[in-house]
Coordinates of C-alpha atoms and ligand atoms in Angstrom, one line a residue:
M1 CA 50.1 -33.0 -22.9
I2 CA 50.1 -33.4 -19.0
I3 CA 53.1 -35.7 -17.1
D4 CA 52.7 -37.2 -13.7
G5 CA 56.5 -37.5 -12.0
A6 CA 57.0 -41.2 -10.4
I7 CA 59.9 -42.2 -8.4
L8 CA 60.9 -45.5 -7.9
A9 CA 62.4 -46.0 -4.3
A10 CA 60.7 -49.2 -3.0
G11 CA 64.0 -51.2 -3.2
F12 CA 65.4 -51.7 -0.1
G13 CA 69.2 -51.5 -1.7
T14 CA 71.1 -54.8 -0.2
R15 CA 74.1 -54.0 -1.6
M16 CA 74.5 -51.0 0.7
A17 CA 74.6 -54.0 3.5
S18 CA 73.0 -51.6 6.2
P19 CA 69.8 -51.8 7.8
L20 CA 68.8 -48.2 6.7
P21 CA 66.7 -48.9 3.5
K22 CA 68.9 -47.2 0.8
V23 CA 66.4 -44.1 0.1
E24 CA 66.8 -42.5 3.5
S25 CA 70.5 -43.2 3.5
V26 CA 72.0 -38.8 4.0
V27 CA 73.8 -37.0 1.4
L28 CA 74.6 -33.2 2.6
G29 CA 72.0 -33.9 5.7
E30 CA 69.5 -34.9 3.2
T31 CA 68.2 -38.2 2.2
L32 CA 69.4 -40.0 -1.2
L33 CA 65.3 -39.4 -2.8
S34 CA 64.9 -35.6 -1.5
Y35 CA 67.8 -35.1 -4.2
P36 CA 65.3 -36.8 -7.2
W37 CA 62.0 -34.5 -5.3
R38 CA 63.3 -31.9 -5.4
A39 CA 64.6 -32.0 -9.0
L40 CA 61.0 -33.4 -9.8
L41 CA 59.9 -30.4 -8.0
S42 CA 62.3 -28.5 -10.1
L43 CA 59.3 -28.5 -13.2
G44 CA 57.1 -26.6 -11.1
S45 CA 53.8 -26.5 -13.0
R46 CA 54.6 -29.2 -15.9
L47 CA 54.1 -32.6 -13.6
D48 CA 50.1 -32.9 -12.5
T49 CA 50.5 -35.6 -10.2
I50 CA 54.4 -37.2 -8.6
H51 CA 53.9 -40.7 -7.3
V52 CA 56.5 -41.8 -4.8
V53 CA 57.0 -45.7 -4.3
V54 CA 57.7 -47.1 -1.5
R55 CA 57.4 -50.7 0.7
P56 CA 54.7 -51.7 2.3
E57 CA 57.0 -51.1 5.4
G58 CA 57.3 -47.4 4.5
F59 CA 60.3 -45.1 5.4
L60 CA 62.1 -46.1 8.9
G61 CA 61.8 -42.4 9.2
D62 CA 61.4 -38.9 8.0
P63 CA 61.9 -39.9 3.8
G64 CA 62.3 -36.0 3.4
L65 CA 59.9 -35.2 1.1
S66 CA 59.7 -31.5 2.1
D67 CA 58.2 -28.6 -0.7
P68 CA 58.1 -25.4 0.0
N69 CA 55.2 -24.7 -1.9
G70 CA 53.1 -27.4 0.1
R71 CA 53.2 -30.0 -2.5
K72 CA 52.9 -33.6 -1.3
P73 CA 53.9 -37.1 -2.6
A74 CA 51.1 -38.6 -3.9
F75 CA 52.7 -42.8 -2.0
V76 CA 52.3 -45.7 -3.9
V77 CA 52.8 -48.9 -1.8
Q78 CA 54.7 -52.2 -4.0
P79 CA 52.9 -54.7 -2.7
V80 CA 56.2 -57.6 -3.5
M81 CA 59.6 -56.0 -4.6
D82 CA 59.0 -57.6 -7.5
G83 CA 61.9 -55.2 -9.7
T84 CA 61.4 -52.2 -11.8
W85 CA 58.8 -52.9 -13.0
G86 CA 56.5 -54.3 -10.6
A87 CA 57.0 -50.1 -9.4
V88 CA 55.5 -48.6 -12.1
E89 CA 53.2 -50.9 -12.5
A90 CA 52.3 -49.7 -8.9
V91 CA 51.9 -46.4 -10.3
A92 CA 50.1 -46.9 -12.7
Q93 CA 47.4 -49.2 -11.2
S94 CA 46.8 -46.7 -8.8
K95 CA 44.1 -44.5 -8.5
P96 CA 45.7 -40.7 -8.6
F97 CA 47.3 -42.2 -12.5
R98 CA 44.3 -44.1 -13.0
S99 CA 42.0 -41.3 -12.2
G100 CA 44.4 -38.3 -13.5
K101 CA 45.1 -37.2 -17.4
A102 CA 48.5 -37.8 -17.4
T103 CA 49.1 -38.4 -21.1
H104 CA 52.9 -39.7 -19.7
L105 CA 54.5 -40.7 -16.3
L106 CA 58.1 -38.7 -16.2
V107 CA 59.7 -42.6 -14.4
V108 CA 63.0 -41.7 -12.0
N109 CA 64.9 -44.3 -9.9
G110 CA 65.3 -43.3 -5.9
D111 CA 69.0 -43.9 -5.5
G112 CA 70.4 -41.1 -8.4
P113 CA 71.1 -37.8 -6.5
L114 CA 72.7 -36.3 -9.4
L115 CA 70.5 -35.3 -11.3
D116 CA 70.1 -32.3 -13.8
E117 CA 67.6 -29.5 -13.6
S118 CA 67.7 -28.5 -16.9
L119 CA 68.3 -31.9 -18.6
L120 CA 65.2 -32.8 -16.6
E121 CA 63.2 -30.7 -18.0
R122 CA 64.7 -30.9 -21.7
F123 CA 63.9 -34.5 -21.5
A124 CA 60.9 -34.0 -20.3
S125 CA 59.6 -31.5 -23.5
L126 CA 60.6 -34.8 -25.7
G127 CA 56.8 -35.5 -25.2
E128 CA 55.7 -32.6 -26.9
A129 CA 58.0 -33.8 -30.0
L130 CA 57.3 -37.4 -30.0
P131 CA 54.0 -37.8 -28.4
E132 CA 53.9 -41.6 -29.0
A133 CA 57.8 -42.3 -28.6
L134 CA 58.9 -44.7 -24.9
C135 CA 62.3 -42.0 -24.4
L136 CA 64.8 -43.1 -22.1
A137 CA 68.3 -40.8 -20.9
T138 CA 71.4 -42.4 -21.2
A139 CA 75.1 -41.8 -20.9
E140 CA 78.4 -42.5 -22.0
L141 CA 80.4 -44.0 -18.8
A142 CA 83.9 -44.6 -19.1
D143 CA 83.1 -47.7 -16.4
P144 CA 79.7 -48.9 -17.5
R145 CA 79.8 -51.6 -14.7
G146 CA 76.2 -52.2 -13.0
Y147 CA 74.7 -50.8 -15.4
G148 CA 72.2 -51.8 -18.2
R149 CA 73.8 -51.4 -21.3
I150 CA 71.8 -50.0 -24.7
L151 CA 71.5 -52.4 -27.3
R152 CA 71.6 -50.9 -30.9
N153 CA 70.7 -52.7 -34.2
A154 CA 72.8 -52.1 -37.5
E155 CA 70.4 -49.2 -38.1
G156 CA 71.0 -47.4 -34.5
S157 CA 67.8 -47.9 -32.9
V158 CA 67.7 -49.6 -29.7
I159 CA 66.5 -53.1 -29.4
D160 CA 67.2 -54.0 -25.6
I161 CA 68.6 -52.9 -22.6
R162 CA 70.8 -55.4 -20.9
E163 CA 70.9 -56.2 -16.8
E164 CA 75.3 -57.1 -16.3
S165 CA 73.7 -60.3 -15.0
R166 CA 73.1 -61.2 -18.2
A167 CA 75.4 -59.0 -20.3
S168 CA 77.8 -61.8 -22.8
E169 CA 81.1 -60.3 -22.6
E170 CA 80.7 -58.2 -26.0
E171 CA 77.7 -56.7 -24.1
K172 CA 79.6 -55.8 -20.6
R173 CA 81.8 -53.9 -23.7
I174 CA 78.9 -51.7 -24.4
H175 CA 79.8 -48.3 -23.2
E176 CA 76.4 -46.8 -23.6
V177 CA 74.4 -47.2 -20.2
N178 CA 70.8 -46.8 -19.0
A179 CA 70.3 -44.0 -16.7
G180 CA 67.3 -45.3 -15.0
I181 CA 65.0 -41.7 -16.7
Y182 CA 62.0 -42.6 -18.7
L183 CA 59.4 -40.8 -20.2
I184 CA 56.1 -43.5 -21.3
P185 CA 53.6 -42.4 -22.9
R186 CA 50.2 -43.8 -20.9
E187 CA 48.7 -45.9 -23.7
I188 CA 52.6 -47.5 -23.9
L189 CA 52.0 -47.9 -20.1
L190 CA 49.0 -49.3 -19.9
S191 CA 48.9 -51.7 -22.9
A192 CA 52.2 -53.3 -21.5
L193 CA 50.7 -54.0 -17.4
S194 CA 50.4 -57.7 -16.8
R195 CA 52.6 -58.5 -20.1
I196 CA 56.5 -58.0 -18.6
P197 CA 57.4 -61.2 -18.0
P198 CA 60.1 -61.8 -15.1
D199 CA 63.4 -61.8 -16.4
P200 CA 64.9 -66.0 -16.2
V201 CA 68.3 -65.1 -14.3
K202 CA 67.3 -62.5 -11.4
K203 CA 63.1 -63.7 -11.7
E204 CA 62.7 -60.2 -11.3
R205 CA 60.2 -58.0 -13.6
F206 CA 61.8 -55.3 -15.2
L207 CA 61.2 -51.8 -16.3
T208 CA 64.0 -52.5 -19.1
T209 CA 62.2 -54.9 -20.5
L210 CA 59.9 -52.6 -21.7
V211 CA 62.1 -51.5 -24.2
S212 CA 61.9 -54.7 -25.9
W213 CA 58.3 -55.2 -25.6
V214 CA 57.9 -51.9 -27.3
V215 CA 60.1 -52.5 -30.0
S216 CA 59.0 -56.2 -30.4
H217 CA 54.8 -55.1 -31.0
G218 CA 56.6 -52.2 -33.4
G219 CA 57.1 -48.9 -31.3
A220 CA 59.4 -46.1 -31.2
V221 CA 62.6 -45.7 -28.7
H222 CA 63.9 -42.9 -28.7
T223 CA 67.0 -42.2 -26.8
F224 CA 68.6 -38.6 -24.8
P225 CA 72.0 -37.9 -23.7
M226 CA 72.7 -37.1 -20.4
T227 CA 76.2 -36.3 -19.2
P228 CA 77.2 -39.1 -17.5
E229 CA 77.2 -37.1 -13.7
C230 CA 74.2 -36.4 -13.2
M231 CA 73.0 -40.5 -13.6
L232 CA 74.9 -41.3 -11.3
G233 CA 73.0 -44.2 -9.5
V234 CA 73.8 -45.2 -5.6
N235 CA 74.4 -48.7 -4.9
T236 CA 77.3 -48.9 -2.2
Q237 CA 78.5 -47.4 0.1
E238 CA 81.1 -46.5 -1.7
E239 CA 79.4 -44.5 -4.6
L240 CA 77.3 -42.7 -1.9
A241 CA 80.7 -41.5 -0.9
T242 CA 81.8 -40.9 -4.5
V243 CA 78.1 -38.9 -5.3
T244 CA 78.4 -37.0 -1.7
A245 CA 81.7 -36.0 -3.2
L246 CA 80.5 -34.6 -6.3
L247 CA 77.6 -33.0 -5.0
R248 CA 79.7 -31.4 -2.6
E249 CA 81.6 -30.2 -5.3
R250 CA 78.6 -28.9 -7.6
I251 CA 77.0 -27.0 -4.4
N252 CA 79.8 -25.6 -2.9
R253 CA 81.3 -24.1 -6.4
R254 CA 77.4 -23.0 -7.4
H255 CA 78.3 -20.3 -3.4
M256 CA 81.7 -19.2 -4.7
E257 CA 79.7 -18.3 -8.3
R258 CA 77.6 -16.2 -5.9
G259 CA 80.5 -14.5 -4.0
V260 CA 81.4 -16.9 -1.2
T261 CA 84.4 -18.1 0.4
L262 CA 85.5 -20.9 1.1
W263 CA 88.8 -21.5 3.1
D264 CA 88.4 -25.3 1.5
P265 CA 85.3 -26.3 -0.6
A266 CA 86.5 -29.4 0.2
R267 CA 86.9 -29.8 3.3
T268 CA 83.2 -27.8 4.0
D269 CA 79.8 -29.5 3.8
I270 CA 76.9 -27.7 2.8
G271 CA 73.2 -29.2 1.9
P272 CA 71.6 -28.9 -1.0
R273 CA 68.9 -26.3 0.3
V274 CA 71.3 -23.8 2.2
E275 CA 71.5 -20.1 1.0
I276 CA 74.8 -18.0 2.0
G277 CA 74.9 -14.5 0.9
A278 CA 77.5 -12.8 -1.2
G279 CA 80.8 -11.5 1.0
T280 CA 80.3 -14.6 3.7
V281 CA 83.4 -16.3 4.7
V282 CA 83.3 -20.5 5.7
M283 CA 85.6 -21.7 7.9
P284 CA 86.8 -25.4 7.3
Q285 CA 85.2 -28.1 8.7
T286 CA 82.1 -26.2 9.4
V287 CA 78.2 -27.7 8.4
L288 CA 75.3 -26.1 7.2
E289 CA 72.4 -28.3 6.7
G290 CA 68.8 -28.4 6.2
A291 CA 66.6 -25.2 5.5
T292 CA 69.8 -23.2 6.5
R293 CA 70.0 -19.3 5.8
I294 CA 73.1 -17.3 6.8
G295 CA 73.2 -13.4 5.1
A296 CA 75.9 -11.5 3.1
S297 CA 79.2 -10.5 4.7
C298 CA 79.0 -13.3 7.6
R299 CA 81.9 -15.3 9.2
I300 CA 81.3 -18.7 9.7
G301 CA 84.1 -19.9 11.7
M302 CA 85.3 -23.7 12.1
G303 CA 84.2 -26.5 12.4
V304 CA 80.7 -25.1 12.9
H305 CA 77.2 -27.3 12.5
L306 CA 74.4 -25.0 11.9
T307 CA 71.3 -27.3 10.8
D308 CA 67.7 -25.2 10.3
T309 CA 69.1 -22.3 11.3
V310 CA 68.2 -18.6 10.0
A311 CA 70.9 -15.8 10.3
G312 CA 70.7 -11.9 9.4
T313 CA 74.1 -9.8 8.0
K314 CA 77.3 -9.3 9.6
V315 CA 76.7 -12.0 12.3
T316 CA 80.0 -14.0 13.5
V317 CA 79.2 -17.7 14.6
R318 CA 83.1 -18.6 15.6
D319 CA 84.3 -21.6 16.1
F320 CA 82.8 -25.3 17.1
V321 CA 79.5 -23.4 17.3
V322 CA 76.5 -25.7 17.5
A323 CA 72.8 -24.1 16.6
T324 CA 69.7 -25.9 15.6
E325 CA 66.5 -24.6 14.5
A326 CA 68.0 -20.9 16.2
R327 CA 68.0 -17.4 14.7
L328 CA 70.5 -15.0 14.4
R329 CA 69.6 -12.3 13.9
D330 CA 72.0 -9.0 12.2
G331 CA 75.3 -8.0 13.6
S332 CA 75.0 -10.9 16.8
V333 CA 78.1 -12.3 18.2
I334 CA 78.4 -16.5 19.2
G335 CA 81.1 -18.4 20.7
P336 CA 83.3 -20.0 19.9
F337 CA 81.9 -22.9 21.6
A338 CA 78.1 -22.4 22.3
H339 CA 75.3 -25.1 21.7
L340 CA 71.9 -22.8 20.6
R341 CA 68.6 -25.2 20.8
P342 CA 65.7 -24.7 19.3
G343 CA 63.7 -21.8 19.6
T344 CA 67.1 -19.8 20.4
D345 CA 66.3 -16.0 19.0
L346 CA 69.6 -13.5 19.7
G347 CA 68.5 -9.7 18.6
E348 CA 70.8 -7.7 16.7
E349 CA 74.1 -7.2 18.4
S350 CA 74.0 -10.0 20.8
H351 CA 76.4 -11.9 22.3
I352 CA 77.2 -15.8 23.2
G353 CA 79.9 -16.3 24.3
N354 CA 81.6 -19.1 25.8
F355 CA 80.4 -22.6 26.8
V356 CA 76.7 -20.9 27.0
E357 CA 73.8 -22.8 26.0
T358 CA 69.9 -21.7 25.3
K359 CA 66.8 -23.6 24.2
K360 CA 64.1 -21.7 23.6
T361 CA 66.1 -18.4 24.3
V362 CA 64.7 -14.6 23.3
V363 CA 67.9 -12.4 24.1
G364 CA 67.1 -8.7 22.9
P365 CA 69.2 -6.0 20.9
K366 CA 73.0 -5.6 22.6
S367 CA 72.7 -8.0 25.2
K368 CA 75.5 -10.1 26.5
V369 CA 75.5 -14.1 27.9
N370 CA 79.2 -13.9 27.4
H371 CA 80.4 -17.2 29.6
L372 CA 79.0 -20.6 30.7
S373 CA 75.8 -19.6 30.9
Y374 CA 72.3 -21.8 30.6
L375 CA 69.4 -20.1 29.3
G376 CA 66.5 -22.3 29.2
D377 CA 62.8 -21.0 28.1
A378 CA 63.8 -17.5 28.7
E379 CA 63.6 -14.0 27.0
V380 CA 66.6 -11.3 27.2
G381 CA 64.9 -7.8 26.9
S382 CA 68.1 -5.1 25.3
H383 CA 70.6 -4.1 25.9
T384 CA 70.9 -6.5 29.5
N385 CA 74.8 -8.5 30.7
I386 CA 74.6 -12.1 31.6
G387 CA 77.4 -12.5 33.9
A388 CA 79.4 -15.6 34.0
G389 CA 77.7 -18.5 35.2
T390 CA 74.4 -17.7 35.3
I391 CA 71.8 -20.8 35.2
T392 CA 68.2 -20.7 34.2
C393 CA 66.5 -22.9 37.0
N394 CA 64.2 -24.3 34.0
Y395 CA 62.5 -27.8 35.2
D396 CA 61.1 -28.4 38.4
G397 CA 61.6 -32.1 37.8
Y398 CA 58.1 -31.8 36.2
E399 CA 57.6 -29.1 33.9
K400 CA 59.3 -25.8 32.5
H401 CA 58.9 -22.4 33.5
R402 CA 59.6 -19.3 31.9
T403 CA 62.2 -16.9 33.4
R404 CA 61.6 -12.8 32.2
I405 CA 64.6 -10.7 32.2
G406 CA 64.0 -6.7 31.2
S407 CA 65.8 -4.1 28.7
G408 CA 69.2 -3.2 30.6
V409 CA 69.5 -4.9 32.9
F410 CA 73.5 -6.2 35.3
V411 CA 73.0 -10.0 36.4
G412 CA 75.7 -10.4 38.3
S413 CA 77.7 -13.4 38.3
D414 CA 77.0 -17.2 39.2
T415 CA 73.5 -16.2 40.1
Q416 CA 70.9 -19.0 39.4
I417 CA 67.3 -17.9 38.2
V418 CA 65.0 -19.9 39.8
A419 CA 61.5 -19.9 37.2
P420 CA 58.6 -19.2 36.6
V421 CA 60.4 -15.7 37.8
R422 CA 60.4 -12.0 36.4
I423 CA 63.6 -9.2 36.9
G424 CA 62.5 -6.4 36.2
D425 CA 64.3 -3.5 33.9
R426 CA 67.4 -2.1 34.9
S427 CA 67.5 -3.9 37.6
V428 CA 70.8 -5.3 39.9
I429 CA 71.3 -8.9 40.6
A430 CA 74.0 -9.2 42.7
A431 CA 76.8 -11.7 42.3
G432 CA 76.1 -15.6 44.1
S433 CA 72.5 -14.8 44.4
T434 CA 69.6 -16.9 43.7
V435 CA 66.3 -15.8 42.6
T436 CA 62.8 -17.2 43.6
S437 CA 60.7 -14.4 43.6
D438 CA 60.0 -11.4 41.1
V439 CA 62.3 -8.3 41.0
P440 CA 61.2 -5.0 40.7
D441 CA 62.3 -2.6 37.8
D442 CA 65.5 -0.8 39.3
A443 CA 65.7 -2.7 42.2
L444 CA 69.1 -4.9 43.8
M445 CA 68.6 -7.8 44.7
L446 CA 71.0 -9.5 47.0
S447 CA 70.7 -13.2 48.5
R448 CA 73.3 -14.4 49.5
A449 CA 75.2 -14.9 52.8
S450 CA 77.1 -11.8 54.3
Q451 CA 80.7 -12.2 54.5
E452 CA 82.9 -13.0 57.4
I453 CA 86.9 -12.2 57.8
R454 CA 88.8 -13.9 60.4
P455 CA 91.7 -12.3 60.5
E456 CA 94.9 -14.3 60.6
G457 CA 92.9 -17.3 60.0
G458 CA 94.7 -18.3 56.6
A459 CA 98.1 -18.1 57.5
R460 CA 97.0 -20.6 60.6
Y461 CA 95.2 -22.9 58.3
H462 CA 98.6 -23.2 56.7
R463 CA 100.5 -23.9 59.0
R464 CA 98.4 -26.5 61.2
R465 CA 98.4 -28.6 57.3
G466 CA 101.8 -27.6 56.7
E467 CA 102.8 -29.5 59.4
R468 CA 101.0 -32.5 58.7
S469 CA 100.6 -32.7 55.6
A470 CA 103.7 -35.0 53.7
N471 CA 104.2 -31.9 50.6
K472 CA 105.4 -29.5 53.1
N473 CA 105.2 -27.1 49.8
G474 CA 101.5 -26.2 50.2
P475 CA 100.9 -23.5 48.3
G476 CA 101.0 -21.3 51.6
A477 CA 104.5 -22.7 53.1
P478 CA 107.1 -20.6 54.2
K479 CA 109.4 -20.7 50.0
K480 CA 112.5 -21.7 51.3
K481 CA 115.9 -19.8 50.2
G482 CA 116.6 -20.1 46.9
Q483 CA 113.3 -22.0 46.0
E484 CA 111.4 -19.0 44.3
Ligands
UD1_501 C1 68.6 -49.8 -12.8 C2 68.3 -50.1 -13.9 C3 69.5 -50.0 -14.9 C4 70.1 -48.4 -15.0 C5 70.3 -48.3 -13.7 C6 70.6 -46.4 -13.0 C7 66.5 -51.6 -13.5 C8 66.4 -53.4 -14.3 N1 68.0 -51.8 -14.0 O1 69.2 -51.0 -11.8 O2 69.6 -50.4 -16.6 O3 71.8 -48.6 -15.6 O4 69.0 -48.4 -13.0 O5 70.5 -46.5 -12.0 O6 65.6 -51.4 -13.6 N2 62.7 -50.4 -6.8 C9 62.2 -50.2 -6.7 N3 61.4 -51.7 -6.2 C10 62.1 -53.0 -7.0 C11 63.1 -52.5 -7.3 C12 64.0 -51.2 -7.4 O7 61.2 -49.3 -5.9 O8 60.7 -53.6 -7.1 C13 63.5 -49.2 -7.1 C14 65.0 -48.9 -6.1 O9 64.2 -49.1 -5.2 C15 66.2 -47.6 -6.9 C16 65.2 -48.3 -8.5 O10 64.7 -48.7 -8.3 O11 65.5 -46.7 -6.1 C17 66.0 -48.9 -9.0 O12 67.0 -49.7 -8.7 P1 68.2 -50.8 -8.6 O13 67.7 -51.7 -7.7 O14 69.4 -49.8 -7.9 O15 68.8 -50.8 -9.9 P2 70.2 -51.0 -10.8 O16 69.7 -52.3 -11.0 O17 70.4 -50.0 -10.6
CA502 CA1 70.3 -48.4 -8.8

């Protein structure tokens, strides 16, 4: 038995009332489509080719179909949006399916993000016991509205699926619904090609019509019960919010079971690919998304937003830190209010303080950038202190240039470093300097106007201003009695 997978993702999803195609809607930082994709990937080598049916226009953005093992989807264009059967037919007629050896096609809807991987695995293995049957997953829903109802005969065998649009009042009271997950034997698929008539009301060709077609040709239809939760589909913005809440709960529960402390799981958004080590504490209103990986025993503050960021162990990320594609090594301390842009690599036990922005910058172990600084395209050695208000002037209006700062360096506050430039090991840069050329190791560098003192000059200033000003109580004005 060889199984191909297929995800139906060509529908636009007009009920979402959004200019974005439905399957590109974002749920916890990942596209809706990526959820069934990952569920199918979890079947590993049990699936041969994974087909993804798309609209002729393709996607608006990145559909998010990545795989750590490098597996790629086989895209199939559905030429006209003529319904779910049209989508399956496009797969059956595609070259990869035709030339492949699949005995079965496992079909899932692209808008169902809650598919349970172990249930899916059991469903896929039905093909072993019932190689010739059309298998479909069903669920008992308290509120079956919007779903196709399963019609059974007096013996209890499935005879048809009735879509809501055509269901009678009596049929609408059926709670057993079609989950939108099918295992179709190749033979059935190929013999039904061009034989499924359009729905008389919707004029679309429904994949669900295949059930009555198989029954009328003497074939077997087998149903497999799924949990109501794992089949929920997204057709409206409200349903998108409902599945987001369910996924949040599911993902957060998994992290808590593995020893992660979430102050408030209802207010913490963690994407499905995120990994967190045991003993790590995450405060509320924090968003961890993409391929973010956090080690053990870290503290992640509130309002933190980490995307594709990798943190080691015992890392402290204080409140309101935003980081994208950054690397935070063991024991580093970041924030509050820091912005770490792509290519930031913070060494072990380094410190990044408030209102610091970094981009494509490596900070060595135990170095500190504690206040109000911008480091772009820079390299900082170990044990270096970057004073408050240090700016790397990395952009000359045309190109970006690199700054290299050695180890054991002291950069005084309010220093501008005009790149490209290199500052040697153990050197000292006096506060308020502008560095425009290389500084050798062990040197002291200072570039600022020398200080001038005019005795009593300040007092004269206040007298003059105070006499002319309506505000007689300026900062330096002599205080009247009783005014202290
Ligand atoms: C479908 C089923 C319904 C089932 C429900 C489960 C049909 C006719 N109905 O209804 O019985 O209870 O799923 O969630 O299948 N798509 C295409 N090409 C098209 C039309 C749709 O690829 O021409 C894709 C969509 O992108 C979507 C999936 O097929 O991912 C399902 O389509 P949708 O319109 O959402 O079907 P439902 O009305 O929800
Ligand atoms: Ca749907």
